[in-house]
Coordinates of C-alpha atoms in Angstrom, one line a residue:
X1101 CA 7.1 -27.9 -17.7
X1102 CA 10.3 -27.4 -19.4
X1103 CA 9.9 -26.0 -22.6
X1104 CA 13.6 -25.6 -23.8
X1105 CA 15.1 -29.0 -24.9
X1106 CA 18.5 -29.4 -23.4
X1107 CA 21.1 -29.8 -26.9
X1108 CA 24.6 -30.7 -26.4
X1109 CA 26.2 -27.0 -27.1
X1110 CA 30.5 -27.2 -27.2
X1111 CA 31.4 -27.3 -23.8
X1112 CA 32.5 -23.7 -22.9
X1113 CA 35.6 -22.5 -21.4
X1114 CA 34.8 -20.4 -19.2
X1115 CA 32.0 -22.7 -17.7
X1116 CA 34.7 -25.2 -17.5
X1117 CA 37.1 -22.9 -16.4
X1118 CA 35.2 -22.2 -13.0
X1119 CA 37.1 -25.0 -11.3
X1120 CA 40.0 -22.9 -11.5
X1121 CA 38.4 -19.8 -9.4
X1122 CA 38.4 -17.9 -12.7
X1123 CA 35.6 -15.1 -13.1
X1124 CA 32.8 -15.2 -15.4
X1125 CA 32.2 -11.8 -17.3
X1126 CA 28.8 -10.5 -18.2
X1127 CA 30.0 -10.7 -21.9
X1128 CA 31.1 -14.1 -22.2
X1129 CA 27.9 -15.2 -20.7
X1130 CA 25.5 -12.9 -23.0
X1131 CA 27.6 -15.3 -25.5
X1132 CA 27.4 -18.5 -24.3
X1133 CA 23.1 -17.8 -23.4
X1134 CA 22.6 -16.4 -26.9
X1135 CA 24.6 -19.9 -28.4
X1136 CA 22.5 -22.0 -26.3
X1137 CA 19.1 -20.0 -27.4
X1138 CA 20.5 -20.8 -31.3
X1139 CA 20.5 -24.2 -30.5
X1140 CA 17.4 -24.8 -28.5
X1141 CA 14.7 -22.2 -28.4
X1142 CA 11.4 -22.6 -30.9
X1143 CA 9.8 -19.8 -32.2
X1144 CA 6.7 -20.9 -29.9
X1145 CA 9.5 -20.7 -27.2
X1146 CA 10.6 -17.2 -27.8
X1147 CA 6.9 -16.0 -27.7
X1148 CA 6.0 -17.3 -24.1
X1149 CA 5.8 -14.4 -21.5
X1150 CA 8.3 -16.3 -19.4
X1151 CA 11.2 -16.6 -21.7
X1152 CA 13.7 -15.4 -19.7
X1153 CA 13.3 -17.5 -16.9
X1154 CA 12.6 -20.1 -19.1
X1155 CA 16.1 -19.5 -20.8
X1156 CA 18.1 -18.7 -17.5
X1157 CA 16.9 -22.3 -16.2
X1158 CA 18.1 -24.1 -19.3
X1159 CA 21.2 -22.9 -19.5
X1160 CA 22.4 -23.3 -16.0
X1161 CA 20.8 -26.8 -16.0
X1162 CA 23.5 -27.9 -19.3
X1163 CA 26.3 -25.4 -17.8
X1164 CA 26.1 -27.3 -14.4
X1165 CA 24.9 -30.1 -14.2
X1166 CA 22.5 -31.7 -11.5
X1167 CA 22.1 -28.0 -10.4
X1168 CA 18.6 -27.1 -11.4
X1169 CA 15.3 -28.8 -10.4
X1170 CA 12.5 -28.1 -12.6
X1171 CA 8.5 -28.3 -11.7
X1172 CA 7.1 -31.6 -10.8
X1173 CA 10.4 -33.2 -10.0
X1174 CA 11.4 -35.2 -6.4
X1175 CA 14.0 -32.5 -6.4
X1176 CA 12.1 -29.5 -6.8
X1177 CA 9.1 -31.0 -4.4
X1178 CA 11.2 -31.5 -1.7
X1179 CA 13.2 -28.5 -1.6
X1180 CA 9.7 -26.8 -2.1
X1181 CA 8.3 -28.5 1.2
X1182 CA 11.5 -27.0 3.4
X1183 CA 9.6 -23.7 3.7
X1184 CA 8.6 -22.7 7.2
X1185 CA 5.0 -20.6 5.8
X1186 CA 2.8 -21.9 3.5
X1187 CA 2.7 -18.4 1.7
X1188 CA 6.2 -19.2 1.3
X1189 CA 6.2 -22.8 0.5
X1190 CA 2.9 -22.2 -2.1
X1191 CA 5.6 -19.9 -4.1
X1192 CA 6.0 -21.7 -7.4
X1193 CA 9.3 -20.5 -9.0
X1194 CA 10.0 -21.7 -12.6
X1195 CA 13.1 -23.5 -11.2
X1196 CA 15.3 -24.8 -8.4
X1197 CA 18.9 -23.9 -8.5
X1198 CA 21.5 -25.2 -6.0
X1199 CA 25.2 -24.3 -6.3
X1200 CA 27.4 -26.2 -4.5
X1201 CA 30.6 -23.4 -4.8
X1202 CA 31.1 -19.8 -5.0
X1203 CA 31.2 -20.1 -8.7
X1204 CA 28.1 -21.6 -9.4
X1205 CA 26.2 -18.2 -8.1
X1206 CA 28.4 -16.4 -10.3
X1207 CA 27.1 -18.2 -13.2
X1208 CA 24.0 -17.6 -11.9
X1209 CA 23.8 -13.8 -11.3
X1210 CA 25.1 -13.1 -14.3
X1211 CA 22.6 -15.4 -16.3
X1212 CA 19.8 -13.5 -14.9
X1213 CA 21.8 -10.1 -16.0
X1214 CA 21.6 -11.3 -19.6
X1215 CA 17.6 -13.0 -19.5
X1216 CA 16.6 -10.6 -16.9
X1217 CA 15.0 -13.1 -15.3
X1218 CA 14.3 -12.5 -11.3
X1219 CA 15.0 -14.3 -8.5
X1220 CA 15.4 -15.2 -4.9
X1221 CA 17.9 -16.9 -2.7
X1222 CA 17.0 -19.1 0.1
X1223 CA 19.4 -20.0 3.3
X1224 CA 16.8 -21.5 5.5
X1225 CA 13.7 -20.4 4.3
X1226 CA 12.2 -19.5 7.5
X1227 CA 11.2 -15.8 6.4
X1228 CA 6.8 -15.6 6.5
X1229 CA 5.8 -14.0 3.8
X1230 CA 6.1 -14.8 0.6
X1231 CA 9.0 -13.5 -1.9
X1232 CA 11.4 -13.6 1.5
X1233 CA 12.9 -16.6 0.2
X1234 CA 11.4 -18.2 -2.8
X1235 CA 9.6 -16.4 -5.8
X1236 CA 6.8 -17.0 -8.0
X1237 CA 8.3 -17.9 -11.6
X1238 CA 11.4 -17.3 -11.2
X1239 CA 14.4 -18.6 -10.0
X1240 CA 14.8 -19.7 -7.0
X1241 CA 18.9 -19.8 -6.1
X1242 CA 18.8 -22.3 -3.0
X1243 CA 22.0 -22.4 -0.8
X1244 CA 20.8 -26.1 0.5
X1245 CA 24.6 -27.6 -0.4
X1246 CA 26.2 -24.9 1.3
X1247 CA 26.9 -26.4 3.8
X1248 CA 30.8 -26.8 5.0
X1249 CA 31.5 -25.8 8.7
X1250 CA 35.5 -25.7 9.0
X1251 CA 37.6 -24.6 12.3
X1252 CA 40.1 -22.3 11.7
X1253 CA 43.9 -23.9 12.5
X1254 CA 43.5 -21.9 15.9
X1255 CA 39.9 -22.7 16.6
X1256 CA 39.1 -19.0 16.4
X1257 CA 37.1 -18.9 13.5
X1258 CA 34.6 -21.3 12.1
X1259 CA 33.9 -20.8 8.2
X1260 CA 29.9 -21.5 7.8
X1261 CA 28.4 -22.5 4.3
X1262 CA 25.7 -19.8 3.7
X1263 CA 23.1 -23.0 4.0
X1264 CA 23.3 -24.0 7.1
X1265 CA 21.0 -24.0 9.6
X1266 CA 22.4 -22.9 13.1
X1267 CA 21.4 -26.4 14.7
X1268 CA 24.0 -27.6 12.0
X1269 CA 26.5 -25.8 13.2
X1270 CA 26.3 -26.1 16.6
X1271 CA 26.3 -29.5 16.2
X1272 CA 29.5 -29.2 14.7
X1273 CA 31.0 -27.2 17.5
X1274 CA 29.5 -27.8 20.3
X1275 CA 31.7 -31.1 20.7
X1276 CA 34.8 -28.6 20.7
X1277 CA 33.4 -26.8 23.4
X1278 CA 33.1 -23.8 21.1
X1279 CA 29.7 -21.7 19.7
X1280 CA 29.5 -18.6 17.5
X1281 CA 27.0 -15.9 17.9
X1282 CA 23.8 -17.5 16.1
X1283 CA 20.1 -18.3 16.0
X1284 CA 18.1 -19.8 18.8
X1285 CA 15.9 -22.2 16.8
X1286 CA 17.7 -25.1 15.3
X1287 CA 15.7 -24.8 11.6
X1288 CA 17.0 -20.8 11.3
X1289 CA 19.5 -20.3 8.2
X1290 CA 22.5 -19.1 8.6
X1291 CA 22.5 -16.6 6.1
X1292 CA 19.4 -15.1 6.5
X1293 CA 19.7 -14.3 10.2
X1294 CA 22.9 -12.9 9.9
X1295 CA 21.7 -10.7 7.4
X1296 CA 19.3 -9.1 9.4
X1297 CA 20.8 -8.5 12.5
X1298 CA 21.1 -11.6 14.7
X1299 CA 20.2 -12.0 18.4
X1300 CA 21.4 -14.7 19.7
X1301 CA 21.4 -16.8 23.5
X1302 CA 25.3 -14.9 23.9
X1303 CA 24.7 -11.6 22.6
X1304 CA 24.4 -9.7 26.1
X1305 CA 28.6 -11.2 25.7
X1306 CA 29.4 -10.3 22.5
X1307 CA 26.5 -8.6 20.8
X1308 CA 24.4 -9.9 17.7
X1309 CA 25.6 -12.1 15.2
X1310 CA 26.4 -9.7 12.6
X1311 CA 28.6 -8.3 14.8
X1312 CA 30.6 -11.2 15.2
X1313 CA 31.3 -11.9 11.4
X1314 CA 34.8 -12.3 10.9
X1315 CA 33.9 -12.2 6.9
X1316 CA 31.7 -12.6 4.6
X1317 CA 32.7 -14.5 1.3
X1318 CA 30.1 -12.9 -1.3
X1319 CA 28.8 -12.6 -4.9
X1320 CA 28.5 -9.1 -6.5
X1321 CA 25.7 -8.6 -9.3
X1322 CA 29.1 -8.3 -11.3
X1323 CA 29.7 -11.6 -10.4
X1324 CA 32.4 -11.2 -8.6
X1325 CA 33.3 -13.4 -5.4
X1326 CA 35.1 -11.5 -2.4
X1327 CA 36.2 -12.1 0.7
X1328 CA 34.2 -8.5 2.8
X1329 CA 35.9 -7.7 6.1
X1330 CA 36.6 -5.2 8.8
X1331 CA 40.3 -4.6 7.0
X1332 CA 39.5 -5.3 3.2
X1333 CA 39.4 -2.7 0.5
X1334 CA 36.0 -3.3 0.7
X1335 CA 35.2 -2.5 4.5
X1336 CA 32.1 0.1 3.4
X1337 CA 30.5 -3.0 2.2
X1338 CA 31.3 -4.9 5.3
X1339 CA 29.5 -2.3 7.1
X1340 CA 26.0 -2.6 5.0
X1341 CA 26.3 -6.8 5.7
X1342 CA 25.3 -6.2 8.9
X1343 CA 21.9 -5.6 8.9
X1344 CA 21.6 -4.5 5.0
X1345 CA 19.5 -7.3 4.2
X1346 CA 19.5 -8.6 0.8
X1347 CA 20.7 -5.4 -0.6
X1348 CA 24.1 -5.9 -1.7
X1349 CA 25.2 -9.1 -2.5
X1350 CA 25.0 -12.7 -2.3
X1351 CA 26.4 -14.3 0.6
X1352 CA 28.0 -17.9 -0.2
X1353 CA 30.2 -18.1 3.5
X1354 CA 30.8 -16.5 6.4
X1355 CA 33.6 -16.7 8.9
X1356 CA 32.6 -16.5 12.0
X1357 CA 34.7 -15.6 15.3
X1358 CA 34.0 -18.4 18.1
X1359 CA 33.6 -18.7 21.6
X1360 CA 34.3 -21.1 24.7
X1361 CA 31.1 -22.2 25.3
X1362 CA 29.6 -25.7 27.2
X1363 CA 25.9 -26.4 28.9
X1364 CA 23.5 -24.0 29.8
X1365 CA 21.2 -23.7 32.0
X1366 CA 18.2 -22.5 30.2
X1367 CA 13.8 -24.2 29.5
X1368 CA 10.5 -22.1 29.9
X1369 CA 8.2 -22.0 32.7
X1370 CA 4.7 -21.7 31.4
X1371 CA 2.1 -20.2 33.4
X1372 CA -1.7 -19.2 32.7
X1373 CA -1.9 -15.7 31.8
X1374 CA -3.7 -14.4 35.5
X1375 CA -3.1 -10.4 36.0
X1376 CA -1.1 -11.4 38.9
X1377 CA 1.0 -13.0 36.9
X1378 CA 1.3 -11.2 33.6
X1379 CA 2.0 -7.9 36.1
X1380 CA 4.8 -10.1 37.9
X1381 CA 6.3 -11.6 35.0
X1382 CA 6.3 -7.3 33.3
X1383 CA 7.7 -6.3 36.1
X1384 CA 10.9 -8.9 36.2
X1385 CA 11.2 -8.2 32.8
X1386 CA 11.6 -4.2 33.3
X1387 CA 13.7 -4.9 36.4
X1388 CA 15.8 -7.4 34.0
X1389 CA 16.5 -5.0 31.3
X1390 CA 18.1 -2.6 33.9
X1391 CA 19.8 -4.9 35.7
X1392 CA 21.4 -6.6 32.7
X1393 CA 24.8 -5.7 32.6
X1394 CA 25.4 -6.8 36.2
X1395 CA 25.7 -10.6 34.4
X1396 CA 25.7 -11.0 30.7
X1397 CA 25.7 -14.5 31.0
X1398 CA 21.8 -14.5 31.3
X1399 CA 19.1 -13.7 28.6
X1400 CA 15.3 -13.7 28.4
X1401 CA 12.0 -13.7 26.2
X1402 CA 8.8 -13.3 27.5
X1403 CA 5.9 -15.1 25.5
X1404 CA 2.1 -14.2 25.2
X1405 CA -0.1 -16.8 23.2
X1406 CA -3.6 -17.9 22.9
X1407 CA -3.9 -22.0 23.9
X1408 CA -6.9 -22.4 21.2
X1409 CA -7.4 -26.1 22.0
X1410 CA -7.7 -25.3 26.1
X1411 CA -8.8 -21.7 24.9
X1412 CA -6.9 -19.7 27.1
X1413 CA -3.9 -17.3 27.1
X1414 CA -0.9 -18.4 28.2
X1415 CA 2.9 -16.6 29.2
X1416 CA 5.9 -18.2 28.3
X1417 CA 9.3 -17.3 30.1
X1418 CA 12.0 -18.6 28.7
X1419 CA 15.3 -18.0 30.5
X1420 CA 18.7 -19.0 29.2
X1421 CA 21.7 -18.6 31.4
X1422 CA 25.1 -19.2 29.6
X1423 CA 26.8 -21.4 32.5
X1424 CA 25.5 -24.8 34.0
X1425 CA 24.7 -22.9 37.1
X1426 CA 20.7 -23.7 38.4
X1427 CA 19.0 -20.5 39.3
X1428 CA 21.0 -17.7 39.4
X1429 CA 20.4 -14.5 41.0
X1430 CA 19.9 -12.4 37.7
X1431 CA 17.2 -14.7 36.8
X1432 CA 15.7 -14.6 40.3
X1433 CA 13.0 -12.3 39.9
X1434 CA 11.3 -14.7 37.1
X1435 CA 11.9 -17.9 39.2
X1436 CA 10.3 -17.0 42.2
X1437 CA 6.8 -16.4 40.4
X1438 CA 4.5 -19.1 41.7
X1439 CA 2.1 -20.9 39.9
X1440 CA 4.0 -22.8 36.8
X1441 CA 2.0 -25.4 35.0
X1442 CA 5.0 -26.4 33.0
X1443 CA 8.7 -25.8 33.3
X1444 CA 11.9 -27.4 31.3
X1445 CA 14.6 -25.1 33.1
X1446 CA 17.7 -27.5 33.5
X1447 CA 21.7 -28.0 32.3
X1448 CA 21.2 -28.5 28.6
X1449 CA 23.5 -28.1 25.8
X1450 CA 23.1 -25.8 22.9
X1451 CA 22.0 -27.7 20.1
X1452 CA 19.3 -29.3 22.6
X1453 CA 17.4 -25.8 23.2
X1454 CA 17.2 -24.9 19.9
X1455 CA 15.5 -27.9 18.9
X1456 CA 12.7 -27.1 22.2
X1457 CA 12.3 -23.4 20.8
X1458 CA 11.8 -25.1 17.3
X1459 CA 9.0 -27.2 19.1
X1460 CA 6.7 -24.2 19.3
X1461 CA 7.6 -22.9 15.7
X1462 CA 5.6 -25.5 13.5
X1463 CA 6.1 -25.6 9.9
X1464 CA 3.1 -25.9 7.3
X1465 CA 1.1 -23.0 8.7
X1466 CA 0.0 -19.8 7.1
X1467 CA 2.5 -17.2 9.0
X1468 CA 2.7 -13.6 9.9
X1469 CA 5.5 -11.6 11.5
X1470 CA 5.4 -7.9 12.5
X1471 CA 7.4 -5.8 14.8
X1472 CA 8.5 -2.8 17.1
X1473 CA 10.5 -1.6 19.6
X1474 CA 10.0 0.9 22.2
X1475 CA 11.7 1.8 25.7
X1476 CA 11.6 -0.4 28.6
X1477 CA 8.2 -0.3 30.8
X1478 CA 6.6 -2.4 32.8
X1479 CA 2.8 -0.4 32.6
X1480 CA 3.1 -0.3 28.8
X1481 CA 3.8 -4.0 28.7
X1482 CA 0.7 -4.1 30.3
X1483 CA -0.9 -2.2 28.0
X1484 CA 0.2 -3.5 25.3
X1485 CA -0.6 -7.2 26.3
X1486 CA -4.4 -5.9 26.9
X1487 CA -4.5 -4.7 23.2
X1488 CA -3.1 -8.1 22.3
X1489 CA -5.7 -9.9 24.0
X1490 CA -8.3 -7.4 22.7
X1491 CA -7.2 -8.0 19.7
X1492 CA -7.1 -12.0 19.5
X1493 CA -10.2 -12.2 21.0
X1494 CA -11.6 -11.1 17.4
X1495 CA -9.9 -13.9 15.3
X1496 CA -9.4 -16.6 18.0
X1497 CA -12.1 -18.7 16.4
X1498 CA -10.0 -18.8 13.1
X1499 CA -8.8 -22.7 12.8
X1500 CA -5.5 -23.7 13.9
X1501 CA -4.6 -20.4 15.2
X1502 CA -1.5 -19.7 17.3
X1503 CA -1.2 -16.0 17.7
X1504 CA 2.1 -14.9 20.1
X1505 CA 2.9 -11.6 20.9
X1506 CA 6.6 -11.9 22.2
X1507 CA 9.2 -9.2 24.0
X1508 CA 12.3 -9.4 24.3
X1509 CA 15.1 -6.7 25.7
X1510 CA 17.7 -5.2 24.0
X1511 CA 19.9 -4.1 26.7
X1512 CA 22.9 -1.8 26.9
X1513 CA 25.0 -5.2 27.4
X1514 CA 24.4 -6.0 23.9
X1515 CA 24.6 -2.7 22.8
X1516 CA 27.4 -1.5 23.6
X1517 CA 29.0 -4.5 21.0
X1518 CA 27.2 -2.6 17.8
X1519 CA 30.8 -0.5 17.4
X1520 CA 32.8 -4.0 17.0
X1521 CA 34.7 -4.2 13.7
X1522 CA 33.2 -0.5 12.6
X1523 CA 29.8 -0.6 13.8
X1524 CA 26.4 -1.3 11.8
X1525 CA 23.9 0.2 10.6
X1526 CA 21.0 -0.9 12.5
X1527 CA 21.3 3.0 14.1
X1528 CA 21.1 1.5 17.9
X1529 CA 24.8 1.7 19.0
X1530 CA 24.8 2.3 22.9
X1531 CA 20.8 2.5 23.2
X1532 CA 18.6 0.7 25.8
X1533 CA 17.2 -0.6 27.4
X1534 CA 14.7 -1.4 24.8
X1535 CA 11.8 -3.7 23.9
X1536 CA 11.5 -5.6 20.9
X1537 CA 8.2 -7.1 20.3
X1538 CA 7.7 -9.8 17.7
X1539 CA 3.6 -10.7 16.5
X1540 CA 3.7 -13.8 15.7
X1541 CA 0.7 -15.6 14.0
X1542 CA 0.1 -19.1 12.9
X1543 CA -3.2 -20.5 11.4
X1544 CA -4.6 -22.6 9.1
X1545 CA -6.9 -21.2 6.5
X1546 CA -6.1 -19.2 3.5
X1547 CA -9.6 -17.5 3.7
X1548 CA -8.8 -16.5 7.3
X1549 CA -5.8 -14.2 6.2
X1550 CA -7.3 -10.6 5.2
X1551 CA -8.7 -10.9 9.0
X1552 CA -5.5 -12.1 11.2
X1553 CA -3.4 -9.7 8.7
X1554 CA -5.9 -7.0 10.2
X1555 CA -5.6 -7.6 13.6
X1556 CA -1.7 -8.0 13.4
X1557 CA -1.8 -4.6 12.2
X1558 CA -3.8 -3.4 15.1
X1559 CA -2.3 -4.9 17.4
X1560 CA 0.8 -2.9 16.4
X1561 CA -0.8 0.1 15.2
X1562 CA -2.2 0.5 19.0
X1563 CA 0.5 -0.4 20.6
X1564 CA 2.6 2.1 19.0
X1565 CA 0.2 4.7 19.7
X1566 CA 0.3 3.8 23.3
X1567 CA 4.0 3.9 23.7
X1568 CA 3.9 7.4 21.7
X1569 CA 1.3 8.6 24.5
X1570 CA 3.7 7.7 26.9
X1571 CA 7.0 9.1 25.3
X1572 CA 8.2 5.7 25.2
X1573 CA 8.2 5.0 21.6
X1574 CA 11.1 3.9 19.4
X1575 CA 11.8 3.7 15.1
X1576 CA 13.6 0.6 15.4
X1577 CA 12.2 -2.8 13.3
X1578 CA 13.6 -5.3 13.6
X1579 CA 14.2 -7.4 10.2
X1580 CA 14.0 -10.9 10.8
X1581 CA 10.6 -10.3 12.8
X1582 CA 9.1 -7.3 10.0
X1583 CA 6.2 -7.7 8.4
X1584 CA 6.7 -7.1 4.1
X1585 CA 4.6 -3.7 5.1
X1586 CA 6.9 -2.1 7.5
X1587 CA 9.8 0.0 6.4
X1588 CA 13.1 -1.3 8.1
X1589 CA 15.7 0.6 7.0
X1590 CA 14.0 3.9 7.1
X1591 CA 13.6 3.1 10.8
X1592 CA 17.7 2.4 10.9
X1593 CA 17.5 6.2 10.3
X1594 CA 17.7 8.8 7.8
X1595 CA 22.1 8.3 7.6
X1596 CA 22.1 4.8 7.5
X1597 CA 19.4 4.8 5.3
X1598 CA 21.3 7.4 2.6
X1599 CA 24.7 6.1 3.5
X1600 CA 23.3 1.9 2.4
X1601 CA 22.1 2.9 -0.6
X1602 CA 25.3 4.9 -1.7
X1603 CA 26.9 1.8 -0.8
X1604 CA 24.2 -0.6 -3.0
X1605 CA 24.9 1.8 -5.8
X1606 CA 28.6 1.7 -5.5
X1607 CA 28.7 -2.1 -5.5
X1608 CA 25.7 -2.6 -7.7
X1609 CA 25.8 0.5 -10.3
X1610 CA 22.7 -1.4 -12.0
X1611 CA 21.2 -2.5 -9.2
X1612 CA 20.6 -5.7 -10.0
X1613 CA 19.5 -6.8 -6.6
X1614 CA 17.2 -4.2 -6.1
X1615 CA 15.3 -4.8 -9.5
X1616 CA 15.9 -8.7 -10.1
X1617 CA 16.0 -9.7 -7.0
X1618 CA 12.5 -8.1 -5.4
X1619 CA 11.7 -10.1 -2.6
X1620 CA 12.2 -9.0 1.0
X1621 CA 13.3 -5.7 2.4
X1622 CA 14.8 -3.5 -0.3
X1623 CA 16.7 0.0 0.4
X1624 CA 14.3 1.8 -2.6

């Protein structure tokens, strides 16, 4: 319910004035807020516990128009509904606000300086828990018309709208025969991905999509706007984009360097999870991992779910080789397994195998995500895929449930691409081979949560423990698949760790984003 009536104030200059690129300064807004409070707050107003937000909704919605949705609107509802999780999607902030330039989230930053009132800032919303994306009455800054995707004269850089999803711009591009280094399901946001690291179908090529950011067009909690890259004035900060997180600013574009790319030859084969199998499948995994840099065209993830409605477990293999060519040798090992009930391998073009990963990442569930990493085995795979099962075997009766636990490598291919453009701080330049391990769980039932959130832990608390029995454990978490209880940047290690935050404090004295903008990982 609004409870601030919208009065014509004088139209101010400096709002205005944004058309002409010129910055808003803290100041001018604390002036312009406290002249539109004059005008429109009630003393009953002024009393209410959420006058800030309140306030900071108000004013954007007269300073730029059409920008905010409030509670209970079409607007509102449907940008409410885009949420991948229902944790996230349940998330009622106060408002909706959607820029549509640079300037906008300058407006916006700064209005929240002045009400302190916090907020979040949604690319694609895909994040599980709740707070990633969206916040509970607040403000909820979403990047939906963001949206631009522009070829550079030479075709070497493509300048992405912070809101896109990746199926958007491969759309765009794929046409030109070109890609950029991005996200495998076709809903993913642009921004958020990035943020976080990146893996992408090409990063054995050219390494994860952070490292492939020509530039990053951002919004300091100054409010600022600054174009970040490798050569700017500003290339500390460059370095904390990729993988920082949230931490530092917010992203409105980034320029990404493209690539030459045409069909693939990529699908799943899905098989029931025998221990033949599983043990064949682990050990074409391990053999993969090694073998890797012999041909960076090909990639892999290797699936284990639970089939509630047949009720029994199941192995994905996904396979994606970068060239139209059936078969190849690196993927050889994972072909010649017999006994697939299902299997989509064939020449398919990018855009096209996102949307059949997106197929098996249903929207409207309850959602959980946790993760680690440890070094390339075969036997612990095994292991650790008993502990899974052990595990789901407790909450498989829990409605709806889909629970996944799903390794991928990170090989020296990719790497060896974390010192592009002066590194990043994700602390795993030149490692591998290594696994990364996502736990993913979908279900249906809020009163089904403390129980799945339990065994999601197990199953990673005893994994971890298995691969520190073995020597074969590893600190590195992987953002975009963390749970809100694991500590990723510690586990970027204790330099990186020290070296963002000098960088959060040098950009962000205040720290604006680490106080009013709480959701997701924070460096404190």
């Amino acid at each position: 319910m609004r409870l601030l009536s919208l009065t014509a104030l004088p139209i101010l200059s400096r709002v205005a004035a944004a058309a002409s690129f010129s910055p808003y300064t803290l100041d001018h807004v604390q002036a312009d807020i406290q002249s539109y409070v004059d005008h429109n707050a009630t003393q009953q107003a002024r009393s209410i516990s959420n006058f800030g937000c309140d306030v900071a909704c108000g004013f954007l919605a007269l300073s730029l128009p059409h920008t905010v949705a409030f509670q209970n609107s079409p607007v509102y509802d449907f940008q409410e509904n885009r949420y991948w999780s229902q944790q996230q999607e349940f998330t009622r902030p106060t408002c909706r606000f959607s820029p549509t330039r640079a300037e906008d989230v300058s407006l916006a930053i700064l209005t929240f300086r002045v009400t302190q009132c916090k907020f979040a800032v949604k690319s694609g919303g895909h994040g599980a828990f709740s707070g990633a994306s969206n916040i509970q009455d607040g403000v909820t800054i979403d990047l939906i018309h963001l949206t631009d995707v522009k070829l550079s004269e030479d075709k070497k850089v493509a300048s992405v709208g912070a809101g896109n999803t990746w199926y958007n711009v491969y759309e765009k591009l794929t046409p030109q025969n070109l890609t950029v280094v991005g996200g495998r399901v076709s809903p993913i946001g642009v921004g958020g991905l990035t943020l976080g690291g990146g893996i992408s179908f090409f990063s054995a090529r050219y390494g994860w999509a952070c490292d492939n950011v020509h530039n990053y067009q951002v919004v300091l909690a100054d409010g600022s706007i600054r174009d970040v890259h490798a050569k700017s004035c500003n290339k500390d900060l460059f370095w904390a984009l990729r993988g920082g997180g949230n931490n530092f600013a917010i992203v409105t574009r980034l320029d990404l360097e493209t690539y030459p790319q045409g069909d693939m030859w990529a699908g799943s084969q899905t098989y029931i999870n025998t221990p033949e199998t599983s043990k064949a499948i682990n050990k074409a995994f391990e053999d993969f991992s090694i073998k890797s840099p012999e041909d960076d065209y090909a990639q892999i993830i290797t699936a284990y779910a639970y089939a509630q409605t047949q009720g029994m477990y199941v192995i994905a293999s996904d396979l994606q080789y970068g060239k139209p060519i059936a078969n190849p040798p690196i993927l050889q090992n994972f072909t010649a397994i017999p006994g697939a009930i299902m299997d989509t391998l064939r020449v398919v073009d990018l855009p096209s195998l996102t949307q059949e990963f997106n197929a098996t990442n249903p929207y409207g569930f309850r959602k959980t995500y946790w993760t680690y990493t440890f070094k390339n085995s075969a036997m612990l795979m095994d292991e650790i895929v008993a502990i899974y099962m052990e595990e789901v075997d407790k909450v498989k009766d829990a409605p709806g449930i889909v629970p996944s636990a799903v390794f991928q490598p990170i090989t020296t291919s990719m790497t060896k691409h974390f010192a592009k453009n002066g590194g990043n701080p994700l602390g795993l330049e030149g490692q591998g081979p290594l696994t990364l391990v996502n736990i993913d769980i979908s279900w249906t039932k809020i009163s089904d949560d403390k129980r799945i959130f339990a065994a999601a832990q197990a199953i990673v608390d005893r994994s971890v423990a298995a691969a520190k029995a073995r020597g074969l454990d590893h600190p590195y978490l992987y953002q975009n698949y963390a749970s809100q209880k694991q500590d990723v940047f510690a586990s970027y290690g204790a330099a990186n760790l020290a070296k963002l935050r000098k960088i959060s404090k040098k950009y962000d004295p205040d720290q604006v984003l680490q106080r009013l903008q709480p959701g997701y990982f924070k460096l404190q």
